[in-house]
Amino acid sequence: MTSLRKSRTHQSGQRLADSGRRGVSKQEPGGGDCSSRAKTCPALLLRLRLGTALTSCCEVAAMRNPFLHAVVAVCPPNQGIGKEGSLPWPLLRNEFKHFQRLTMTPTVEDKKNVVIMGRKTWFSIPEKNRPLKERINIVLSKELKEPPTGAHYLSKSLAEAIDLLEDPELKDKVDLVWVIGGSSLYQELMEKPVNQRWFVTRILQEFECDTYLPEIDLNSFRLLPEYPGISPELQEENGVQYKFEVYEKIV
């Protein structure tokens, strides 16, 4: 897997150099401007907007779901998500099961979902639980040279991670792509002009935090009135009330 990561970094850089990423349209091997076809190829549009390398529409067609997904829990008043590398609130077992169900359950048989996370998020997971089982774990870091022990892949950026998923070793295995933190990665995704769905657990009680999620811009996102499999009912565990919300951004 390490050799694959190094190979992909080289190939991605070579393709970007060959295509003249700025100011030159991206051409398919058989001719035709991929940019002009993006409107009818959502997966291609996703990669164009993330700034990943391209080879052909056929290559990106394997990316069946043109959405990126994020899952996060936040508490008031400032959308706190963490405290000293841990969750600020007591263990909420059913909420954790909700996270597991979302990120572990593919929509296509014999495929796996991907979880993408920053280095700090990876090391905040108890060692015995790393990697997150039944999911392909990708860690993002500009400092690390090799995947941390237990991680399946290492990428320098979100765009590079998405590009990695088109490698022949992975593209037939991958279904949904989930971003699971931390704060800077959430913010990066939020600002990307790509289709995305955010599955938010809104904790209805204040807890002391030192890490925060930016406010979801309702000019870009819309709160869905309902979503299959997501309970609209108020939840409560350990004296903590919370509710599930789903936001969607279509570009």
XYZ file of C-alpha atoms in Angstrom:
251
model
C 0.000 0.000 0.000
C 2.943 2.305 0.682
C 4.278 1.734 -2.837
C 0.819 2.443 -4.238
C 0.702 5.752 -2.349
C 4.099 6.781 -3.697
C 3.177 5.671 -7.200
C -0.105 7.556 -7.104
C 1.606 10.736 -5.897
C 4.032 10.543 -8.818
C 1.331 9.700 -11.367
C -0.972 12.438 -10.101
C 1.780 15.025 -10.310
C 2.736 13.842 -13.802
C -0.844 14.038 -15.064
C -1.253 17.516 -13.612
C 1.939 18.631 -15.310
C 0.903 17.073 -18.621
C -2.552 18.626 -18.565
C -1.314 22.099 -17.663
C -3.887 22.234 -14.906
C -4.411 25.997 -15.126
C -5.547 27.550 -18.379
C -5.634 24.348 -20.458
C -8.753 22.238 -20.866
C -8.514 18.620 -19.767
C -8.689 16.319 -22.775
C -9.814 12.733 -22.981
C -7.421 10.313 -24.692
C -9.884 9.928 -27.570
C -10.442 13.673 -27.928
C -13.060 15.940 -26.419
C -12.989 18.439 -23.593
C -13.787 16.833 -20.218
C -14.734 20.231 -18.814
C -17.470 20.613 -21.409
C -18.841 17.166 -20.507
C -18.882 17.797 -16.770
C -22.480 18.984 -16.778
C -23.614 15.507 -17.813
C -21.028 13.605 -15.761
C -21.472 14.388 -12.021
C -18.488 12.295 -10.954
C -16.264 14.124 -13.418
C -17.569 17.469 -12.174
C -16.726 16.442 -8.597
C -13.102 15.799 -9.489
C -12.814 18.962 -11.579
C -14.052 21.042 -8.654
C -11.793 19.296 -6.152
C -8.860 19.984 -8.454
C -7.834 16.349 -8.889
C -6.002 14.916 -11.858
C -8.085 13.522 -14.701
C -7.526 11.010 -17.461
C -10.944 10.302 -18.958
C -14.661 10.308 -18.326
C -14.511 6.523 -18.386
C -12.119 6.569 -15.437
C -14.300 8.754 -13.257
C -17.524 6.967 -14.221
C -16.561 4.318 -11.663
C -17.264 6.896 -8.962
C -20.928 5.896 -8.658
C -22.020 8.366 -5.999
C -21.161 11.975 -6.917
C -21.648 13.138 -3.303
C -19.087 13.529 -0.580
C -20.452 12.860 2.899
C -19.543 14.249 6.298
C -20.648 13.151 9.742
C -20.167 15.313 12.829
C -21.654 15.998 16.253
C -21.834 19.594 17.516
C -22.949 21.359 20.688
C -24.008 24.952 21.430
C -23.355 27.772 21.554
C -20.579 27.747 18.921
C -20.835 24.324 17.272
C -18.207 22.771 19.515
C -16.924 19.385 18.366
C -14.007 18.571 20.660
C -12.166 19.156 23.908
C -8.486 18.209 24.285
C -8.736 15.622 21.526
C -11.879 13.935 22.855
C -15.629 14.410 22.652
C -16.824 17.089 25.112
C -19.960 15.176 26.172
C -20.357 11.822 27.927
C -20.494 8.626 25.883
C -23.694 8.438 23.858
C -23.830 4.817 22.741
C -26.766 5.149 20.386
C -25.240 8.216 18.772
C -22.016 6.267 18.279
C -24.008 3.430 16.697
C -25.535 6.032 14.380
C -22.012 7.070 13.314
C -21.013 3.461 12.788
C -24.116 2.604 10.784
C -23.678 5.586 8.485
C -19.996 5.115 7.794
C -19.939 1.305 7.710
C -22.974 0.594 5.534
C -22.329 0.626 1.769
C -25.152 1.003 -0.714
C -23.564 -1.517 -3.091
C -22.939 -5.138 -2.142
C -19.301 -6.249 -1.917
C -18.027 -2.675 -1.688
C -16.691 -0.712 1.273
C -17.073 2.854 2.394
C -14.092 5.140 2.857
C -13.431 7.299 5.909
C -11.109 10.269 5.415
C -9.684 12.007 8.465
C -6.892 14.293 9.541
C -3.861 13.107 11.502
C -5.131 14.413 14.855
C -8.488 12.707 14.388
C -6.727 9.427 13.611
C -4.643 9.581 16.780
C -7.683 10.588 18.853
C -9.187 7.165 18.112
C -8.189 4.620 20.790
C -5.370 2.478 19.416
C -7.390 -0.709 19.885
C -10.045 0.703 17.547
C -7.657 1.714 14.760
C -8.285 1.327 11.893
C -12.062 1.782 11.949
C -13.208 -1.696 10.993
C -14.960 -2.597 7.743
C -14.003 0.764 6.248
C -11.062 1.929 4.161
C -9.167 4.383 6.377
C -7.340 7.292 4.719
C -5.337 9.712 6.858
C -4.445 13.189 5.599
C -1.140 14.753 6.583
C 1.462 16.947 4.931
C 4.066 16.014 7.558
C 3.862 12.215 7.699
C 5.912 10.278 5.139
C 4.250 6.892 5.642
C 0.716 5.864 6.675
C 0.491 5.695 10.487
C 0.331 2.175 11.859
C -3.059 0.676 11.070
C -4.091 3.225 8.448
C -4.657 1.888 4.962
C -3.513 4.939 3.001
C -1.919 8.340 3.485
C -2.699 11.407 1.370
C -1.503 14.985 1.552
C -4.910 16.549 0.851
C -8.585 15.848 0.338
C -8.152 16.254 -3.414
C -5.286 13.746 -3.450
C -7.355 11.280 -1.409
C -10.214 11.479 -3.919
C -7.731 10.973 -6.739
C -6.333 7.931 -4.931
C -9.772 6.307 -4.947
C -9.627 6.100 -8.741
C -6.600 3.808 -8.599
C -7.365 0.380 -10.128
C -6.661 -1.234 -6.750
C -9.456 0.770 -5.119
C -12.023 2.082 -7.569
C -13.955 -1.188 -7.843
C -14.025 -1.592 -4.053
C -15.224 1.851 -2.960
C -18.795 3.010 -2.397
C -19.504 6.044 -0.178
C -16.821 8.522 0.872
C -17.097 9.953 4.394
C -15.157 12.840 5.936
C -15.019 12.386 9.719
C -12.825 15.254 10.941
C -11.139 17.245 12.200
C -12.134 20.864 12.174
C -9.896 22.104 9.342
C -10.891 19.199 7.093
C -14.568 19.837 7.771
C -14.078 23.499 6.892
C -12.198 22.621 3.702
C -14.990 20.315 2.563
C -17.682 22.813 3.508
C -16.116 25.436 1.252
C -15.634 23.118 -1.736
C -18.018 23.632 -4.672
C -18.997 19.954 -4.759
C -22.181 18.037 -4.022
C -22.134 17.026 -0.361
C -24.352 15.767 2.428
C -23.705 16.494 6.084
C -25.116 14.218 8.762
C -25.124 16.357 11.890
C -25.885 15.266 15.437
C -26.992 18.441 17.180
C -26.345 18.148 20.922
C -28.867 20.313 22.784
C -26.707 21.039 25.822
C -23.635 23.210 26.266
C -20.252 21.600 26.953
C -16.822 23.166 27.271
C -14.986 22.875 23.947
C -11.737 23.997 22.355
C -12.463 22.868 18.787
C -15.328 24.116 16.654
C -17.137 23.603 13.372
C -17.963 26.701 11.307
C -21.641 27.533 11.026
C -23.348 25.749 8.159
C -24.137 28.416 5.575
C -27.825 28.082 4.780
C -27.252 30.091 1.619
C -25.240 27.124 0.324
C -26.787 24.235 2.255
C -30.390 23.303 2.874
C -31.694 21.389 5.867
C -33.616 18.386 4.568
C -37.048 17.937 6.192
C -36.485 14.173 6.281
C -33.979 11.578 5.132
C -34.384 7.788 4.765
C -33.165 5.929 7.838
C -32.624 9.068 9.930
C -34.966 9.430 12.894
C -36.650 12.843 13.238
C -37.413 12.154 16.911
C -35.659 13.836 19.817
C -33.043 11.494 21.316
C -31.801 11.320 24.913
C -28.979 9.398 26.598
C -27.152 9.969 29.876
C -29.306 13.030 30.463
C -28.164 14.575 27.165
C -30.724 15.409 24.488
C -29.805 15.539 20.822
C -31.324 15.306 17.362
C -30.185 14.192 13.938
C -30.103 16.593 10.988
C -29.108 16.191 7.343
C -27.886 19.107 5.236
C -27.340 19.001 1.500
C -25.359 21.162 -0.883
C -26.036 20.799 -4.600
C -23.803 22.663 -7.036
